[in-house]
Coordinates of C-alpha atoms and ligand atoms in Angstrom, one line a residue:
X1 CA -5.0 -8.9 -24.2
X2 CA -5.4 -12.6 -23.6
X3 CA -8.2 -14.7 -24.6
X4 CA -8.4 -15.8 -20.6
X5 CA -9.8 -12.4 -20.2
X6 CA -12.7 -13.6 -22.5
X7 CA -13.8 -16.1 -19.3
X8 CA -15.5 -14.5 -16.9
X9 CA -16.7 -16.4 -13.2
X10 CA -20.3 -17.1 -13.1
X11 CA -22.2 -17.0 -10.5
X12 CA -25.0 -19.8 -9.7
X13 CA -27.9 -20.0 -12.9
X14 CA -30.5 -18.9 -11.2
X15 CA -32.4 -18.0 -14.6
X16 CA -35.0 -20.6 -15.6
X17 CA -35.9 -19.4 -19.1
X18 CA -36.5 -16.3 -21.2
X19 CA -36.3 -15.2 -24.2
X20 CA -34.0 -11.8 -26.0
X21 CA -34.1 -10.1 -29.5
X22 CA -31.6 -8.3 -30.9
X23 CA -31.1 -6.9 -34.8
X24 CA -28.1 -6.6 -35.9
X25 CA -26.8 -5.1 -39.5
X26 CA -24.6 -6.3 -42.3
X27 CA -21.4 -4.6 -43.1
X28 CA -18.9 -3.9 -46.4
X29 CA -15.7 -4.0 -46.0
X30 CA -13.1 -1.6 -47.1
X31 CA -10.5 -3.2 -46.7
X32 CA -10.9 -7.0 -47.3
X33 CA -10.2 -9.4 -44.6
X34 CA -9.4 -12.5 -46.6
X35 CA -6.6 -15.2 -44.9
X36 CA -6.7 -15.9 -41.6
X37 CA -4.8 -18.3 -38.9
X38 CA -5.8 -20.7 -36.2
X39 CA -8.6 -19.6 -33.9
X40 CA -10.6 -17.0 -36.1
X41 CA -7.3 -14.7 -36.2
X42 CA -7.0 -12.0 -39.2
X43 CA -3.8 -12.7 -41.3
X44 CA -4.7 -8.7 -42.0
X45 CA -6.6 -5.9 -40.4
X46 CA -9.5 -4.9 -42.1
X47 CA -12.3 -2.0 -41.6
X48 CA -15.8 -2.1 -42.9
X49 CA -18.6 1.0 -42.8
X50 CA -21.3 -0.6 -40.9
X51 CA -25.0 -0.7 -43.3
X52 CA -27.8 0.0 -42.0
X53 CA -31.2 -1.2 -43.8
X54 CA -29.7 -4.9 -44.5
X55 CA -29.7 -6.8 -41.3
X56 CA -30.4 -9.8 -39.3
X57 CA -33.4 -9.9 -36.6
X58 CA -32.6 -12.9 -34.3
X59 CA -34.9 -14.2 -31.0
X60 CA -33.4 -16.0 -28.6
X61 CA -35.5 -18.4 -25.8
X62 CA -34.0 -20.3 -23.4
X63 CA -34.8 -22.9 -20.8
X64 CA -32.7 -24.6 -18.7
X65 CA -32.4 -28.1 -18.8
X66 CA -32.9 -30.4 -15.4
X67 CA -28.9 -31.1 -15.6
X68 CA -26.5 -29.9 -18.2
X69 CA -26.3 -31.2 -21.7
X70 CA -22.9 -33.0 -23.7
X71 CA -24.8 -32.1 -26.6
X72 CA -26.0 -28.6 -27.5
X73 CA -29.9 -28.3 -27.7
X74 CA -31.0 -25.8 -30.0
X75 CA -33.3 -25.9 -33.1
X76 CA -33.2 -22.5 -36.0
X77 CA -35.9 -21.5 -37.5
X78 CA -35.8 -19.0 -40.7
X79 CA -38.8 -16.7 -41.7
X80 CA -40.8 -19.4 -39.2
X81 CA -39.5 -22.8 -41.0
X82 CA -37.2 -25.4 -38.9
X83 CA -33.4 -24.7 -40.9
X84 CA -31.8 -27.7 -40.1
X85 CA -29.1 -27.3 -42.6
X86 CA -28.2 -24.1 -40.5
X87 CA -27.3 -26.1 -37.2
X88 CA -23.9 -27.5 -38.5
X89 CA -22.3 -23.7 -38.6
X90 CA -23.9 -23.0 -35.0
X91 CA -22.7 -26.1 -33.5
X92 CA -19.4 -25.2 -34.6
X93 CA -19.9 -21.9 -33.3
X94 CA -20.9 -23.4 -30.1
X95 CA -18.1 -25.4 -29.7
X96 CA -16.1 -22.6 -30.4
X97 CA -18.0 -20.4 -27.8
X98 CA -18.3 -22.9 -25.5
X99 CA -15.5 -21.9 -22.6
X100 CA -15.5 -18.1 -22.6
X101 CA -20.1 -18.9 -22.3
X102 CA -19.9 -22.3 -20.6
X103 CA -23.7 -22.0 -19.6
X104 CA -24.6 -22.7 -23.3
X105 CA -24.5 -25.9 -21.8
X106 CA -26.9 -25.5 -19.4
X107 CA -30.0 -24.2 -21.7
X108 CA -31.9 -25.8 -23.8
X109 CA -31.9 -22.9 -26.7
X110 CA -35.2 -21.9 -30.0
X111 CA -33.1 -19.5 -32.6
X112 CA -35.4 -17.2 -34.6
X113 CA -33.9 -15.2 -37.7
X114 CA -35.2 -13.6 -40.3
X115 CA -33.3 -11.3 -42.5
X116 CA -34.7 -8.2 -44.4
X117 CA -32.9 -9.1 -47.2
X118 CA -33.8 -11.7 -49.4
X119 CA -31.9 -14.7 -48.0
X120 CA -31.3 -16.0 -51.4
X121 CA -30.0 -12.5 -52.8
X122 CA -26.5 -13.4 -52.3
X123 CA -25.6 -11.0 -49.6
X124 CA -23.7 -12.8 -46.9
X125 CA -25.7 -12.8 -43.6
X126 CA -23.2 -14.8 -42.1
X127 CA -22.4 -11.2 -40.8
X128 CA -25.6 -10.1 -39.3
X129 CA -26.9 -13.5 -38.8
X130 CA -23.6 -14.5 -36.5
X131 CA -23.5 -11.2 -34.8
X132 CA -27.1 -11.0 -33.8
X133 CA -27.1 -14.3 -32.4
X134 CA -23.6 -13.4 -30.5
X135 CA -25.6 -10.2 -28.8
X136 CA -28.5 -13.0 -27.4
X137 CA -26.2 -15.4 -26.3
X138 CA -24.5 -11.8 -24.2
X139 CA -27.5 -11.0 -23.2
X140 CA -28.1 -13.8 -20.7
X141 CA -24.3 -13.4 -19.5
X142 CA -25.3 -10.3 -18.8
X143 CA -28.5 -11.7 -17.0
X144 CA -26.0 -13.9 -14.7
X145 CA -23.4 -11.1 -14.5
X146 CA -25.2 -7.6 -13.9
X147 CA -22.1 -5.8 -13.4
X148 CA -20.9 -6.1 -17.0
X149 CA -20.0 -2.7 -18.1
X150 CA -21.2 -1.9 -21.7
X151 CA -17.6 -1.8 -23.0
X152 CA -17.0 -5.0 -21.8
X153 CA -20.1 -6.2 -23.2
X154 CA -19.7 -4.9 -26.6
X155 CA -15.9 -6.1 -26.7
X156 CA -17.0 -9.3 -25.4
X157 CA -19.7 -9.9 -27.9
X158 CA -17.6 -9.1 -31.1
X159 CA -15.4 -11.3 -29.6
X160 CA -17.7 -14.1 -29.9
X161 CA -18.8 -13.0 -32.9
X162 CA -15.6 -13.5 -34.3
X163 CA -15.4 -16.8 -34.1
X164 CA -19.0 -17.5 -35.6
X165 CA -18.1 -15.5 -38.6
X166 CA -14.8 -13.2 -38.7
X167 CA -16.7 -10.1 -40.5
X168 CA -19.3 -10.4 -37.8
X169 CA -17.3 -9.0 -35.5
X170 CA -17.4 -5.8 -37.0
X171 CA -21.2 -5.4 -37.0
X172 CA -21.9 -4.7 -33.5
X173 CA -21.1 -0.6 -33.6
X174 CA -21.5 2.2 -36.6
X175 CA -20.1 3.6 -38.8
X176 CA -16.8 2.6 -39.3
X177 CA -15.2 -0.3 -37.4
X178 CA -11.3 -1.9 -37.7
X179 CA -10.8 -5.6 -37.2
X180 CA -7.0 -6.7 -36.6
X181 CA -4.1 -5.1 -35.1
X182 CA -2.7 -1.9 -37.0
X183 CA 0.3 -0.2 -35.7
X184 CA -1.5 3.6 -36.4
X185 CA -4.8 2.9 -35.3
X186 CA -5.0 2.9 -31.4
X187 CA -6.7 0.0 -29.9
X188 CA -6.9 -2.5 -32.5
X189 CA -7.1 -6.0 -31.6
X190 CA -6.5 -9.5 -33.4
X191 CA -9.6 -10.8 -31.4
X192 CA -12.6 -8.3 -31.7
X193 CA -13.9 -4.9 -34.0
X194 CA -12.9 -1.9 -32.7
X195 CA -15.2 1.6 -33.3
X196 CA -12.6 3.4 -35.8
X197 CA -11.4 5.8 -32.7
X198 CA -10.2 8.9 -34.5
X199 CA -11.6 11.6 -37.1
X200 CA -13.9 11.0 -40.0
X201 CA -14.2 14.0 -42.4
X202 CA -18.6 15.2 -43.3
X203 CA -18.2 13.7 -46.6
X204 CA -17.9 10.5 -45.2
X205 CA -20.9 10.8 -43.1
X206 CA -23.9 8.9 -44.3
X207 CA -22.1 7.1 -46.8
X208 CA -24.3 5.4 -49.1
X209 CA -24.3 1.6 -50.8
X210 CA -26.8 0.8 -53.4
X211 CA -26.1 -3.6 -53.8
X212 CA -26.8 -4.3 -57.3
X213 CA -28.1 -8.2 -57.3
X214 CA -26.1 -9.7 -60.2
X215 CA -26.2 -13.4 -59.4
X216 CA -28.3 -14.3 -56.2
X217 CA -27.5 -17.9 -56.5
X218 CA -25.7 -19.5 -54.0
X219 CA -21.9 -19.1 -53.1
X220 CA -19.5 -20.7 -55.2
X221 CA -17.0 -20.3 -53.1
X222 CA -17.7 -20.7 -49.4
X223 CA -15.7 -18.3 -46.8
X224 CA -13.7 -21.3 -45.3
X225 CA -12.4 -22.6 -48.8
X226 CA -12.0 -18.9 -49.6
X227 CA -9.9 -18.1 -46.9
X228 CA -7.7 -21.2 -47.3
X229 CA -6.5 -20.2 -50.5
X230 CA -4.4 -18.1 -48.9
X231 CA -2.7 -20.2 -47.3
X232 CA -0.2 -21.7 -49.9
X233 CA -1.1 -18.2 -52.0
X234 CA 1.9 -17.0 -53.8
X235 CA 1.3 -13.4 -53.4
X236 CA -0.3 -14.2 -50.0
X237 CA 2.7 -11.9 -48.0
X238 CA 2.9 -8.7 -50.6
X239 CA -1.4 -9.3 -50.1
X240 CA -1.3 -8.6 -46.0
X241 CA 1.3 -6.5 -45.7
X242 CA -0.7 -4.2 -48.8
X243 CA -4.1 -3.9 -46.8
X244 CA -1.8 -2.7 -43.7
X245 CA 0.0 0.0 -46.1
X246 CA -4.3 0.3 -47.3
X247 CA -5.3 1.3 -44.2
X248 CA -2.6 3.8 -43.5
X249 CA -3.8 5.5 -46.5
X250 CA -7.6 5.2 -45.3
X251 CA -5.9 6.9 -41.6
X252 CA -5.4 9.7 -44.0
X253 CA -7.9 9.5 -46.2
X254 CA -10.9 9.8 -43.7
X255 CA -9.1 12.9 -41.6
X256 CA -9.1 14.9 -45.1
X257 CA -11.7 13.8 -46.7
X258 CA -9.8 13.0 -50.1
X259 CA -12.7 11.2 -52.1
X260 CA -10.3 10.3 -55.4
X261 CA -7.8 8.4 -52.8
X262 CA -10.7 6.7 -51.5
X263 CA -12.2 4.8 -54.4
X264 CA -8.4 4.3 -55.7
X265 CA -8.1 3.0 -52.2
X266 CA -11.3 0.8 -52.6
X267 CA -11.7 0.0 -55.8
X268 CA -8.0 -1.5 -55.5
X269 CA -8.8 -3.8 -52.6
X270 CA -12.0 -5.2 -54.5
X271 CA -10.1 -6.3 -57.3
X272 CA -7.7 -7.2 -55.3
X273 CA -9.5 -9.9 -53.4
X274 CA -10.8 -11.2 -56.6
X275 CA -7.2 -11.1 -57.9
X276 CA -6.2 -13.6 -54.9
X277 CA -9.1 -15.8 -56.5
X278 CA -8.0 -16.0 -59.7
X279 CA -4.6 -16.8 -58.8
X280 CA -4.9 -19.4 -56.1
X281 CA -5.0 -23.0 -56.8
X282 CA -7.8 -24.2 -57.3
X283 CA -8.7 -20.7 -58.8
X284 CA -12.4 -19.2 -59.1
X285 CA -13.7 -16.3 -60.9
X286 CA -16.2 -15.2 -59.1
X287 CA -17.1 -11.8 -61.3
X288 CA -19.8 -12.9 -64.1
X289 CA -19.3 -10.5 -67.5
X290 CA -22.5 -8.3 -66.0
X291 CA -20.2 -7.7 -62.8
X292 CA -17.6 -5.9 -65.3
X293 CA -20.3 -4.6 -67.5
X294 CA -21.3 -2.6 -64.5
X295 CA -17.7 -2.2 -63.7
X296 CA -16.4 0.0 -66.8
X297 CA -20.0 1.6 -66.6
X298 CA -19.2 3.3 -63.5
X299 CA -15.9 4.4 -64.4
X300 CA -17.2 5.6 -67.8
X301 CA -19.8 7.7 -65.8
X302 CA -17.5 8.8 -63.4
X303 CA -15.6 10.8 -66.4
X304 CA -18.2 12.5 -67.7
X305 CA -20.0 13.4 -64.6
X306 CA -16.9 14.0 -61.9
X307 CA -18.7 12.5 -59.1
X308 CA -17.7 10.2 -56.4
X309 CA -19.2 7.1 -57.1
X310 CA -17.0 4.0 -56.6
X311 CA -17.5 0.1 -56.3
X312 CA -16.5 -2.6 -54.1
X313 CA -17.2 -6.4 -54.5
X314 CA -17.5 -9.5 -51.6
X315 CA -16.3 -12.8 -52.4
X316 CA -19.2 -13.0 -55.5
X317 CA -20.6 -11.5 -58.1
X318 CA -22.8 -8.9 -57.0
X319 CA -21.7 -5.1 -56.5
X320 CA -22.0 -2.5 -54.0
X321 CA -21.8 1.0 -55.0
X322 CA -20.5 3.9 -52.7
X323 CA -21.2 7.2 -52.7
X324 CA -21.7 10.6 -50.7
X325 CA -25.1 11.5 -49.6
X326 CA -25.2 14.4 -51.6
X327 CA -24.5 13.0 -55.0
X328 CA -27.4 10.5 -54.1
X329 CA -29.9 11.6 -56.7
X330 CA -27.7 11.6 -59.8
X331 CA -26.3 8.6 -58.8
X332 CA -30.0 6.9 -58.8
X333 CA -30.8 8.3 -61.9
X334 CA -27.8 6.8 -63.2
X335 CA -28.6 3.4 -61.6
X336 CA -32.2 3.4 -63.3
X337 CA -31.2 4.5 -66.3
X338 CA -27.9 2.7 -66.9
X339 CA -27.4 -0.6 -64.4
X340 CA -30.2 -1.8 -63.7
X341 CA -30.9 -4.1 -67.0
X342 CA -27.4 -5.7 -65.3
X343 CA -29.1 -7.1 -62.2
X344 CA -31.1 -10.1 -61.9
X345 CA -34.3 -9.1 -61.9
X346 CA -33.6 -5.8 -61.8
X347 CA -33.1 -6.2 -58.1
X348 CA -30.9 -4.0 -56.1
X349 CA -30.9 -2.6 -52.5
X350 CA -30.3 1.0 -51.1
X351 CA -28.2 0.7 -48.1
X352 CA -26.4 3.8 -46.2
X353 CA -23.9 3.8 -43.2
X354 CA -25.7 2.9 -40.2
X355 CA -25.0 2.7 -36.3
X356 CA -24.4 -0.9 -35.2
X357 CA -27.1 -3.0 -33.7
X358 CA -30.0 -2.3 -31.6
X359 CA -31.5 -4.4 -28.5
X360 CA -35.5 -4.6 -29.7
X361 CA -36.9 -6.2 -26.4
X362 CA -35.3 -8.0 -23.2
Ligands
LIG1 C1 -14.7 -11.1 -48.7 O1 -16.3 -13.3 -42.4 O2 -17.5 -14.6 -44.2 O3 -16.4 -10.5 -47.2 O4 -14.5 -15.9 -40.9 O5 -14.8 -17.7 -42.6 O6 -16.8 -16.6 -41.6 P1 -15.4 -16.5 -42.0 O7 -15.3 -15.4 -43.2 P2 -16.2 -14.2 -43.6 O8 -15.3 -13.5 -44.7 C2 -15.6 -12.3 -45.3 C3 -14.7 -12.0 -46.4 C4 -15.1 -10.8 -47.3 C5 -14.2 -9.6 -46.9 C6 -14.6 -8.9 -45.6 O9 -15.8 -8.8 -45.2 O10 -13.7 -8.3 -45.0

């Protein structure tokens, strides 16, 4: 499919002003997207369950201006306060946006978030954050252009997405979504999340991911720098053309319901991402010692009890812990008894699978 498909003809902007909300969740990736190419484009496919209770509620209001701007007029508020340090990322978005939504041109724009996690937790919100704001920015081409099917629309929005923040792209729908073109899974594109199209086994339903907060500092290694590394990497080729083999397996894995292949599956693509870290110049650790602390606990508590539970880790120190529904209250009592002195604070976050994001008023 070519971007050109992206452009769509507007009509005259009749619309003065008005003002959209959209929430939009987080998601945790399976298999890691980390390298990409020109234009926002994967250097592998990737496929993330969709959460559910950490997400991003953005308002959108818009007025349009007597005559279109060269600039792009917007102001971002967080939790209420003027961000200012925020508008750099959304210009760039913007200007990325700009021909496939040339009426962002047009409107003078007020951005709202706020984020019901804590914003300094260390979670990325460039996920939900990018995503919900892609879904307002849709919603007034959908204003201008009625006969937008909702297909198109969702397509069109992770899309955009994808080029605010590539993860954000596989936000929109629930509960499993693939990002980048694999040759078994029908449908995959390069340019926008796909709904994982085939069959998911019951234990995989209601997934659940408990976020222990190790280090809720800021990133050490921002997603740009991160995904650079890859570039000269010297296992960068063996890397890509492993999460492809990955996801083959996953194909499998989620039509059976193999739990052990899963967390070997998962497990090895966390620690594979943080592999690529250590050995790319400049390198990074980004695990602190309580990050493996919690690591050889779970795989010590894993022998003795024979559950499920597994771990995966973002580009930082904090770790999300997966597990069936059913095994949710041992798994708990586990956390309380034996993690939680790992986490700053004590702090950690009960997430679950969720179902993509929701339109709250129009
Ligand atoms: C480690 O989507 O944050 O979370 O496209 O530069 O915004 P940009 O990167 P971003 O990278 C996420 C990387 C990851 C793995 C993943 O979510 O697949």
């Amino acid at each position: 499919m070519p971007t050109s498909a992206f452009i769509h003809t507007t009509s005259e902007l009749t619309i003065e002003n008005g003002s959209v909300t959209w929430e939009s969740p987080s998601n945790i990736a399976l298999v890691k997207y980390w390298g990409k190419k020109e234009h926002q484009i994967p250097a592998n496919p990737s496929i993330s369950f969709t959460l559910s209770n950490c997400k991003t509620v953005t308002t959108l209001s818009y007025k349009k201006l007597s005559s279109p701007s060269d600039e792009y007029q917007f102001e971002v508020y967080l939790e209420g306060k003027r961000q200012n340090d925020f508008k750099p990322k959304i210009k760039t978005f913007f200007k990325r946006i700009e021909q496939y939504v040339p009426f962002i041109k047009a409107y003078e724009f007020k951005i709202e978030t706020s984020n019901t996690f804590p914003h300094s937790s260390g979670i990325a919100s460039s996920a939900s954050g990018m995503s919900a704001l892609a879904l307002c920015i849709m919603s007034i081409e959908k204003e201008i252009n009625p006969n937008l099917s909702d297909a198109d629309f969702i397509k069109k929005t992770s899309f955009l997405a994808r080029l605010g923040s590539g993860s954000a792209c596989r936000s929109l729908e629930g509960d499993l979504v693939c990002w980048g073109t694999h040759k078994e899974i029908k449908g995959t594109s390069d340019l926008f999340g796909v709904k994982y199209p085939n069959e998911v086994h019951e234990n995989f339903k209601n997934y659940q991911d408990t976020i222990l907060l190790v280090d809720k500092g800021e990133k050490q290694v921002s997603s740009t720098v991160g995904h650079n590394l890859m570039h000269k990497h010297p296992y960068a080729e063996n890397r890509f053309q492993q999460a492809h083999d990955n996801l083959s397996k996953l194909n499998k894995v989620f039509k059976s319901g193999d739990l052990k292949s899963f967390i070997e599956i998962v497990e090895s693509e966390a620690l594979t991402l943080h592999a690529m870290m250590m050995t790319s110049l400049p390198y990074f650790i980004l695990m602190k010692p309580n990050t493996l602390e919690i690591i050889n606990k779970i795989w010590a508590f894993r022998q003795v009890s024979g559950l499920h539970l597994c771990f995966t880790l973002d580009a930082g120190a904090n770790v999300h812990l997966l597990y069936p529904e059913n095994e949710k209250e041992q798994v708990l009592d586990f956390i309380n008894s034996q993690l939680v002195g790992y986490c700053q604070n004590g702090h950690y976050i009960c997430d679950g699978v969720g179902l993509g994001a929701n339109l709250i008023t129009d």
